[in-house]
XYZ file of C-alpha atoms in Angstrom:
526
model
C -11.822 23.981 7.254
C -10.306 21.457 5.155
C -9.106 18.605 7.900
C -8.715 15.195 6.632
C -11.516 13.866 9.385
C -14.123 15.404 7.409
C -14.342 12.349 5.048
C -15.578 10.956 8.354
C -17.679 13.697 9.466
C -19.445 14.924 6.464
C -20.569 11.169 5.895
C -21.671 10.657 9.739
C -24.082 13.576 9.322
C -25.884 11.771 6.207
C -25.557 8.557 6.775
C -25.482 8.419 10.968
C -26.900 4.299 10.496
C -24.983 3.049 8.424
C -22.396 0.237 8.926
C -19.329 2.045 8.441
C -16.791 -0.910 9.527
C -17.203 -4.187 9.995
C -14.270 -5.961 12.064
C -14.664 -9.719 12.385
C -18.233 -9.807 14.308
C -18.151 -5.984 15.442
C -20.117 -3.617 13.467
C -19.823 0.234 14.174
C -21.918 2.505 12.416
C -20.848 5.952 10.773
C -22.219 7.551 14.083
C -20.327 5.389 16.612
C -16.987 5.342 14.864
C -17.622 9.368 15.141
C -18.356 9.678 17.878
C -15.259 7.223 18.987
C -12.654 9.266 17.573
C -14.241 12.646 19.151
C -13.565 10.962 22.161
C -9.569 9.629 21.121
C -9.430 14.136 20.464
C -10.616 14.910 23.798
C -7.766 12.421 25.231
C -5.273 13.936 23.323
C -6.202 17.026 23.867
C -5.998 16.614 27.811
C -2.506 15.789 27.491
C -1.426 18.637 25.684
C -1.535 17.057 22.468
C -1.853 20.365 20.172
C -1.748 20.993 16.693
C 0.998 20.194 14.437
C 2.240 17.635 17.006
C 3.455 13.944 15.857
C 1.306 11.223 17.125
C 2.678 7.673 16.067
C -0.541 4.735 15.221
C 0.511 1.093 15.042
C -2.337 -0.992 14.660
C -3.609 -4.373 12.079
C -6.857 -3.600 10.349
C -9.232 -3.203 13.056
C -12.096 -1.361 13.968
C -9.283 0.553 15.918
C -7.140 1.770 13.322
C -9.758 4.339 12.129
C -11.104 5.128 15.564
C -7.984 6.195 16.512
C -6.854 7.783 12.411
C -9.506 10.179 12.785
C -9.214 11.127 16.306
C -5.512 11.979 15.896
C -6.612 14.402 13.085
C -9.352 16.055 14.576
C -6.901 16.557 17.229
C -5.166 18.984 14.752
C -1.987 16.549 15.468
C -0.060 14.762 12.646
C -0.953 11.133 11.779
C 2.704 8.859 11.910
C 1.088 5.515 10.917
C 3.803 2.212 11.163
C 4.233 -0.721 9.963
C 2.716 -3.714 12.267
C 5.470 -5.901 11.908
C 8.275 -3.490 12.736
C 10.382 -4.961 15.538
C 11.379 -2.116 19.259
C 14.666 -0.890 17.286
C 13.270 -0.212 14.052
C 9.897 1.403 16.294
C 11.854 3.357 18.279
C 13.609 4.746 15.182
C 10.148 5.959 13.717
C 9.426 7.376 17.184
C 12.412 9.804 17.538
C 13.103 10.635 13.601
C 9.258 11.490 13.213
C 9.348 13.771 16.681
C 6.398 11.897 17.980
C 4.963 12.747 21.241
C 2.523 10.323 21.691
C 2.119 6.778 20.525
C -0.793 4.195 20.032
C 0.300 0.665 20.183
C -1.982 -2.466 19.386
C -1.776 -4.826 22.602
C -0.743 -8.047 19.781
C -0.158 -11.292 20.815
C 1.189 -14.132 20.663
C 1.740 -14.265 16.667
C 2.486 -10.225 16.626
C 3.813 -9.404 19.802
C 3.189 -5.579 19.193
C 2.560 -4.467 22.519
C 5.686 -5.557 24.195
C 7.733 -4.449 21.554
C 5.852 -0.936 21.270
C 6.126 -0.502 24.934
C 9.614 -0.796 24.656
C 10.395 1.137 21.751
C 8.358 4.136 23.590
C 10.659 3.277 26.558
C 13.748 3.855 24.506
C 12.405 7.344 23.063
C 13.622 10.377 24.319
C 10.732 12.575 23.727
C 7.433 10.701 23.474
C 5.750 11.562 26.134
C 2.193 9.991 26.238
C 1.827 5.850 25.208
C -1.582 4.051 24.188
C -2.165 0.597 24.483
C -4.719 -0.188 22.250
C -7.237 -2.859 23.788
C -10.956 -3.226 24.636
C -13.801 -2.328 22.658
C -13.657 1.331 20.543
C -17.529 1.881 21.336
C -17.798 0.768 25.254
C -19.838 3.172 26.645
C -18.890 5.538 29.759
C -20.407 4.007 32.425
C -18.157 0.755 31.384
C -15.852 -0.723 34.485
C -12.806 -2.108 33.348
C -12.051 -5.867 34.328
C -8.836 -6.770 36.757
C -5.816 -6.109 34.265
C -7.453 -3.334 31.793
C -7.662 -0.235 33.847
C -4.681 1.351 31.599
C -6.408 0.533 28.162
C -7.235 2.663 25.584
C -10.879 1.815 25.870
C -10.828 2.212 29.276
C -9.488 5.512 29.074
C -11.549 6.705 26.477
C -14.721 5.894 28.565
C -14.455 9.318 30.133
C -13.768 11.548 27.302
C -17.445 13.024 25.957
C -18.848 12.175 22.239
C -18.153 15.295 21.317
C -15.172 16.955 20.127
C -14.946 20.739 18.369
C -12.247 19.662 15.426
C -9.557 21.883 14.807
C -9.415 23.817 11.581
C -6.451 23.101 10.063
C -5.217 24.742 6.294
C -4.783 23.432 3.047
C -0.762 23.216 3.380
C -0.591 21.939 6.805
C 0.686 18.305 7.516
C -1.885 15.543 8.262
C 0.186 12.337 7.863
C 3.702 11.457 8.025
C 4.144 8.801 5.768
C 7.592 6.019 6.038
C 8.773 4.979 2.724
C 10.486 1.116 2.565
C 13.596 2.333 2.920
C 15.086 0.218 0.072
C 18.218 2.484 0.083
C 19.253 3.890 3.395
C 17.392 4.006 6.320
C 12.989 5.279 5.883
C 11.914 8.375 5.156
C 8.717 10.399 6.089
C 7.003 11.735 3.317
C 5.035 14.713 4.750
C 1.851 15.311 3.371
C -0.874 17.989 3.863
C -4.674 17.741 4.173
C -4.907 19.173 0.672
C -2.944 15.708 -0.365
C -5.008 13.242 1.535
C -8.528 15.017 0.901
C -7.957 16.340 -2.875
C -6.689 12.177 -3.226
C -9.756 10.673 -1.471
C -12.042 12.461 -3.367
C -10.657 12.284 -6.739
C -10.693 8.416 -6.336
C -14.364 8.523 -5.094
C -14.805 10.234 -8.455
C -12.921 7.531 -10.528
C -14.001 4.731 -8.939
C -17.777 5.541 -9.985
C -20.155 6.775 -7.303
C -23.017 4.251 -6.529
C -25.309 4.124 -3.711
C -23.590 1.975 -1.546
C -19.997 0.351 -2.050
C -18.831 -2.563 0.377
C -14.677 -2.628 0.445
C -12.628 -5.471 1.362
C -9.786 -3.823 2.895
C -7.036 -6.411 3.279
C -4.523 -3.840 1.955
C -2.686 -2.459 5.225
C -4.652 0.593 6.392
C -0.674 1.850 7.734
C -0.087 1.383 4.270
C -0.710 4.780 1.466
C -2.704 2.851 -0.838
C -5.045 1.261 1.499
C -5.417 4.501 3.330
C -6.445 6.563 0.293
C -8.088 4.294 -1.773
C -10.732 2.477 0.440
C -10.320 4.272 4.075
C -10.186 7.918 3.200
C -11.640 7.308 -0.606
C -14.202 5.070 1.266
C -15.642 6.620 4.053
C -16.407 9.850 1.899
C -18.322 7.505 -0.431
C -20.395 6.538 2.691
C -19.115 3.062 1.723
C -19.060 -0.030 4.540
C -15.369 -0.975 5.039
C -14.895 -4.943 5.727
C -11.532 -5.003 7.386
C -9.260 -8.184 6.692
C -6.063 -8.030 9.349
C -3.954 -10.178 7.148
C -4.806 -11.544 3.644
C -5.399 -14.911 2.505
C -7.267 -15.935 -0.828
C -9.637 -18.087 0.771
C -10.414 -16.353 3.910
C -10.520 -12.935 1.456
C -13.595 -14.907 -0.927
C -15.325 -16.258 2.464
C -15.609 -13.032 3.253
C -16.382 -11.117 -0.438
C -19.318 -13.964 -0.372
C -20.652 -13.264 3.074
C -20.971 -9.584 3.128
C -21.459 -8.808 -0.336
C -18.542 -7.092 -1.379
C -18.545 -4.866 -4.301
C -15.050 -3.164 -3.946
C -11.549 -5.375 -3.679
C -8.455 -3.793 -4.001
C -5.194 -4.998 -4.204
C -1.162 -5.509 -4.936
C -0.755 -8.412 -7.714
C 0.353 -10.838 -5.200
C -3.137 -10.822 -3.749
C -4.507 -11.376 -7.196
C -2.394 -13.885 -7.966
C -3.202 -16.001 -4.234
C -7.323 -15.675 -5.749
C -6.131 -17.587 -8.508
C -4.503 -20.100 -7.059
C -4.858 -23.724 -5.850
C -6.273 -22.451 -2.339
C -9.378 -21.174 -4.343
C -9.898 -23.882 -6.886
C -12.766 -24.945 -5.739
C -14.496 -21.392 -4.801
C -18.084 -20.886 -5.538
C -16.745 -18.254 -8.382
C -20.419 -17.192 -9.449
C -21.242 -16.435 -5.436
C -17.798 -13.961 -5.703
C -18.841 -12.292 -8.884
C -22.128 -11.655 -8.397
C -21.740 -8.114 -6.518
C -18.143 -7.683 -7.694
C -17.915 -4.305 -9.601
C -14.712 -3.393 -9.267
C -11.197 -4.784 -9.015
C -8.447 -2.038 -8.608
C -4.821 -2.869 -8.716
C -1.551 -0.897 -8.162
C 1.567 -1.408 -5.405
C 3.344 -2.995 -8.110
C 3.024 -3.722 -12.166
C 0.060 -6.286 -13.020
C 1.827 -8.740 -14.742
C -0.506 -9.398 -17.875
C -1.040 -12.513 -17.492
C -2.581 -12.383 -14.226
C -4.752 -9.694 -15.706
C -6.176 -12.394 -18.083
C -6.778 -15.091 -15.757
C -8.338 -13.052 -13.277
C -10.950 -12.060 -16.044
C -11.280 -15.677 -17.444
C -12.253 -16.504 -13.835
C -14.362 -13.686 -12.273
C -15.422 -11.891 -15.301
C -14.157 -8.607 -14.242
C -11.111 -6.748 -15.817
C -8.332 -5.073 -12.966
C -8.130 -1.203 -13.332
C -4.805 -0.410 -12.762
C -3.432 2.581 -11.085
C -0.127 4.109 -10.187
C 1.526 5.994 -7.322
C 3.916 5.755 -4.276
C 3.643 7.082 -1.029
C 4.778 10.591 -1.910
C 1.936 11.271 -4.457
C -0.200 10.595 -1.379
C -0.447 8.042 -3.638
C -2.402 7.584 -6.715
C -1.033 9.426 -9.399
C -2.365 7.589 -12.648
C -5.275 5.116 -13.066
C -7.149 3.026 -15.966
C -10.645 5.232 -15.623
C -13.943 3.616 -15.609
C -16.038 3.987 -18.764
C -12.840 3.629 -20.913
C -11.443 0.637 -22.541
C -9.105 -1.462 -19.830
C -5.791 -1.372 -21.758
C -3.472 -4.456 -19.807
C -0.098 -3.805 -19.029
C -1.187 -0.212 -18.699
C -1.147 1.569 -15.575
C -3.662 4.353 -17.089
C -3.448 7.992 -17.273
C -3.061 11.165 -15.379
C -5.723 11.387 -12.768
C -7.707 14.708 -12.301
C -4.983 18.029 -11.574
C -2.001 15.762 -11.795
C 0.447 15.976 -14.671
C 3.188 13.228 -15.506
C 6.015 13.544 -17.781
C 8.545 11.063 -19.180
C 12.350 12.327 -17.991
C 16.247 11.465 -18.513
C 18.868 11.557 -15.901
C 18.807 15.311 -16.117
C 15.532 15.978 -15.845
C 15.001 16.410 -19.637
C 11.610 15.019 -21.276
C 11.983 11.812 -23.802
C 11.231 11.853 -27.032
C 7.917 10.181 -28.389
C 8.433 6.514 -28.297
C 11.166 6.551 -25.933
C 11.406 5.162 -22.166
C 11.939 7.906 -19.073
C 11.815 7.893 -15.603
C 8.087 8.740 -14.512
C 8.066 12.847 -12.807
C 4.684 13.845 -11.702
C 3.154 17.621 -10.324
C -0.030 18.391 -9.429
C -2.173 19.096 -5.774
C -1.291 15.204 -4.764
C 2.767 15.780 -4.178
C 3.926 15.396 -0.784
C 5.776 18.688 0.623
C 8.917 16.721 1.291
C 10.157 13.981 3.564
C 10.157 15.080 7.292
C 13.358 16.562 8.361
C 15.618 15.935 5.097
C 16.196 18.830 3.059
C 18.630 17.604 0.973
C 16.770 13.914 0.237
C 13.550 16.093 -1.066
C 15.981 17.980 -3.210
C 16.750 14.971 -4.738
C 13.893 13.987 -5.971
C 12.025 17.325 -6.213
C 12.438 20.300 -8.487
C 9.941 22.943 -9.470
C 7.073 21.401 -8.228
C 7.788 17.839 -10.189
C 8.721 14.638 -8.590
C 10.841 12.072 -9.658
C 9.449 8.469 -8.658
C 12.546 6.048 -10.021
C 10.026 4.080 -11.789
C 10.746 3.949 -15.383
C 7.934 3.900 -18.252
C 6.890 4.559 -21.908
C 3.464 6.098 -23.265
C 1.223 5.340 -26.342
C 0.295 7.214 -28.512
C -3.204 8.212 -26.761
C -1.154 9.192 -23.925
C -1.504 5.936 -21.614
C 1.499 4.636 -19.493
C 3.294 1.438 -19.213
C 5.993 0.399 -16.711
C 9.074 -1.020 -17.749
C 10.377 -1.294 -14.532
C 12.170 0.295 -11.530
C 14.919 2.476 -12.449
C 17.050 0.576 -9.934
C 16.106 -2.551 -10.907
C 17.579 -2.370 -14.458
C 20.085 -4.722 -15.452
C 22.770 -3.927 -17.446
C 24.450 -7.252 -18.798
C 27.050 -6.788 -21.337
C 26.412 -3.217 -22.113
C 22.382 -4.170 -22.660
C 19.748 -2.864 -20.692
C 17.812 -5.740 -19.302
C 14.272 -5.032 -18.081
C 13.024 -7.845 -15.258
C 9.601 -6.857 -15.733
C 9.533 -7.672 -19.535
C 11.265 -11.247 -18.705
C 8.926 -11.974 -15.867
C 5.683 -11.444 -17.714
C 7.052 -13.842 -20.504
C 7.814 -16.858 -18.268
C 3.996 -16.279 -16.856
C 3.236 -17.288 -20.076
C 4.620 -20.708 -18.977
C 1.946 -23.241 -17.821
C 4.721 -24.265 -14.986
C 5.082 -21.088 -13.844
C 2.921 -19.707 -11.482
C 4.664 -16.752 -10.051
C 7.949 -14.962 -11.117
C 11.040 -12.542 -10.267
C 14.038 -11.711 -11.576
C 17.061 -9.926 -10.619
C 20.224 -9.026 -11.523
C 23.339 -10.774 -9.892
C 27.148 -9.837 -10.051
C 29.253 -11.963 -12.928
C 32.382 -11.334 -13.519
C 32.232 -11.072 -17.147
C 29.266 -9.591 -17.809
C 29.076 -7.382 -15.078
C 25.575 -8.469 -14.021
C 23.700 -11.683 -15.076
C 20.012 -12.430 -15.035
C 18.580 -14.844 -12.422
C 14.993 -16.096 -12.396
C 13.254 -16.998 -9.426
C 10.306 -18.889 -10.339
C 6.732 -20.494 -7.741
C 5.871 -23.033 -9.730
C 2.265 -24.421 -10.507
C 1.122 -26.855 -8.165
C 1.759 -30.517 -10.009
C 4.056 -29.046 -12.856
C 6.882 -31.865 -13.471
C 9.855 -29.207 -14.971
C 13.356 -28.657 -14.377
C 15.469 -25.891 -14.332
C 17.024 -26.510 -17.346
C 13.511 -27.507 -19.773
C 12.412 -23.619 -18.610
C 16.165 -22.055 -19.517
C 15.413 -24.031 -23.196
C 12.462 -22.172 -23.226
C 12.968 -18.954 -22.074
C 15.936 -18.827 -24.435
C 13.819 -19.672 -27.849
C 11.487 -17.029 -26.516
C 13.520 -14.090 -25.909
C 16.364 -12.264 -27.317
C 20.172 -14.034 -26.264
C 21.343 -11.292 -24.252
C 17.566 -11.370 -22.027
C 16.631 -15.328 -21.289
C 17.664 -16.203 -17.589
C 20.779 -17.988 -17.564
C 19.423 -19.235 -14.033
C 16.455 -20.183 -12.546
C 16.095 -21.405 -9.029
C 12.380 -22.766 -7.815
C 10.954 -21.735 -4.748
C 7.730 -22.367 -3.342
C 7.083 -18.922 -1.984
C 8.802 -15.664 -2.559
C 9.756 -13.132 -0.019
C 6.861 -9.927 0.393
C 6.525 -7.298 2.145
C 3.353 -6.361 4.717
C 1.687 -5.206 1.746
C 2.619 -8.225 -0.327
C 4.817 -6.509 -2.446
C 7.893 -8.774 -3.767
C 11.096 -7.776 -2.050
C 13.893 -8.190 -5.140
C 16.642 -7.065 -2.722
C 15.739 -10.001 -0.529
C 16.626 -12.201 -3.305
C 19.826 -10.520 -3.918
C 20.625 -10.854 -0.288
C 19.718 -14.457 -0.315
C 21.942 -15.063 -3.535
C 25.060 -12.780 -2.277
C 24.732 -14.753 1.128
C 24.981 -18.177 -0.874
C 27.579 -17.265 -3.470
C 31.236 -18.883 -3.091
C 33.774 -16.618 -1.812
């Protein structure tokens, strides 16, 4: 049997006792949270939930969103986790293009109205058949009553289904999660992946990540999200680790909480690493957070280098960087322990993967030269759900092609130069935003940093900075032009630079670029 639950299972048998997740003050050990998701399969089950069948989770880091991961798996179904903060059209758009015939919905409130909206997305679904409001507590045993209002919860519910639950075998090739991309072009995708993805992915991190006696994760990446999933839930739980679950980041609830359970595992997009060196945590007890730090794992987006630095300076612990995407189930490359940290490097092939530098038509680059990053191996997704022609696109002969462009050393480690699509071209040059971005970090007025590419009528695209700066710097718009121009090469500095004091992110904190395009075409005379 090779079903993705068995991270879960194998690690109940060993370590029954142990904290598995901790969720604000509830604590469930390897044995309950087991034993709850046997009983989320038997309520499947008796609604005719069978294998192969879509089954749609939206739920915030809680004790929860694994409960009800795992039970969906052992189900035999397919997992179709969403985004939180998606709104009743955009649900009810995952709902029918994923074919989902059931759907768990956190009850929210007043902040993230989930439930109402969820309710009413599954309302508007042709199709989905069974809906879950998520509510109560995941372990209440079965003799529990529910209290005037709860009788339709899922704990409720649940309190009848036994402990126990026969999981269904399920092969190598068959699909365990469904998988949205952003949907930066067009509408989202599914990438489909199998339990050979997810499993052959867990593992191989548990291997890179070093295997100690007892990890403690801070998981404030979103457990909807691939790289949370794989890297601390999945990767996690088949380490036997204890998973602290954070529902939304913030740098100074995130140290409160590396101090007060001991954490030895963070990982995170650069925005997160850039909050835990900001003004919120000047005055953190920095000694109390490094103490049982071991590891610091970044990926989501490039680590700027400077950030890499500071973060060092201050906790005394280099970020390993990794690479992947969603479709790569996701990590692809990764800066290995035991081997020199290399910044601005996003680290080599993991374990059965292969990655090759390619041009436009598929062709590999030369030594030296930058192409677009294609990757094979056991952790490529078997297409997205229902598009043929989409996966053709991006697929041939077993390689993918990720959009992300990059260059390689000569000892074979990667470096990002940027998004493919994020390239700008002014005056016939290739402009790289990534390359500009990590020189104005250099600035000690700049905090944070984007840059984009806007329509100009001469050049055809010119380059706009969009700069947090640091708290108490006194300089204008014009002093960091100056700069940036007796920095760079003439056809590179940003001709415009517009302060901000936040910049748009997604729910995993990654920067949203096209935002700031939309903001700037929405502004721009007509």
């Amino acid at each position: 049997m090779l079903n993705l639950a068995i991270v879960l299972e194998d690690s109940a048998r060993s370590v029954p006792g142990r904290v598995a997740v901790v969720s604000g003050e509830q604590r469930l050990t390897y044995r309950q949270l087991d034993a709850a998701a046997n009983r989320v399969a038997h309520l499947l089950a008796s609604r005719g939930i069978v294998k192969g069948d879509k089954v749609a989770l939206s739920c915030p880091n809680i004790a929860w969103f694994p409960v009800v991961y795992y039970g969906i798996l052992k189900s035999g179904a397919v997992v179709v986790p969403l985004n939180v903060l998606l709104k009743r059209r955009e649900i009810a758009y995952h709902l029918a293009d994923s074919d989902a015939r059931a759907y768990f919905c956190f009850e929210g409130g007043a902040e993230l109205p989930l439930g109402r909206e969820g309710r009413s997305a599954f309302d508007d679904t042709d199709g989905c058949e069974h809906f879950f409001l998520i509510a109560g507590d995941p372990t209440a045993p079965p003799s529990a009553t529910p209290s005037a209002g709860e009788s339709e919860n899922l704990a409720h519910a649940l309190t009848t289904q036994p402990a126990a639950f026969d999981t269904v075998v399920a092969e190598p090739g068959d699909s365990a999660i469904i998988l949205y991309t952003s949907g930066t072009t067009g509408r989202p995708k599914g990438a489909e992946l199998t339990h050979a993805n997810m499993i052959f992915n867990a593992l191989t991190c548990h291997k890179l990540f070093g295997e100690v006696e007892h990890d403690v994760h801070l998981v404030a990446l979103p457990l909807f999200h691939s790289f949370g999933q794989s890297v601390q839930l999945n990767a996690g739980l088949a380490a036997r680790s204890t998973l602290v679950l954070m529902p939304r980041f913030d740098a100074r609830g995130a140290l409160a909480l590396i101090r007060r359970h001991e954490v030895t595992f963070f990982a995170g997009v650069p925005t997160m690493y850039w909050g835990l060196l900001g003004e919120d945590t000047a005055d953190a007890d920095v000694s109390a957070v490094a103490r049982n730090l071991r590891i610091a794992v970044s990926g989501g987006a490039a680590l700027p280098v400077e950030i890499h630095r500071r973060f060092a300076e201050t906790y005394g612990l280099e970020i390993r960087e990794g690479y992947g995407l969603s479709e790569t189930s996701p990590v692809a490359t990764f800066s290995p322990r035991g081997t020199r940290v290399r910044p601005g490097s996003i680290g080599v092939p993991i374990w059965g993967v292969e990655v090759d530098l390619v041009a436009p038509d598929w062709t590999p680059v030369g030594p030296g030269q930058t192409g677009e990053i294609a990757i094979r191996g056991h952790n490529i997704m078997k297409g997205y759900y229902r598009r043929p022609d989409a996966t053709a696109e991006v697929m041939r002969g077993g390689w993918l092609r990720t959009g992300d462009l990059a260059c390689r050393d000569e000892d074979g480690w990667l470096y990002i130069v940027d998004r493919a699509k994020d390239v700008i071209i002014r005056g016939g040059f290739n402009v790289y935003p990534r390359e500009i971005e990590e020189v104005l970090l250099a600035h000690p007025a700049v905090s944070m940093a984007a840059v984009v590419g806007i329509p100009h009528h001469r050049h055809g695209e010119e380059i706009k900075a969009y700069v947090v700066p640091t708290p108490g710097a006194d300089i204008t718009e014009e002093a960091l032009t100056d700069w940036a121009r007796s920095t760079m090469a003439s056809y590179k500095y940003p001709r415009l630079v517009e302060f901000r004091d936040a910049l748009p992110t997604n729910a995993t904190g990654k920067i949203l670029k096209r935002e700031l395009r939309r903001t700037d075409q929405a502004t721009r005379p007509r």
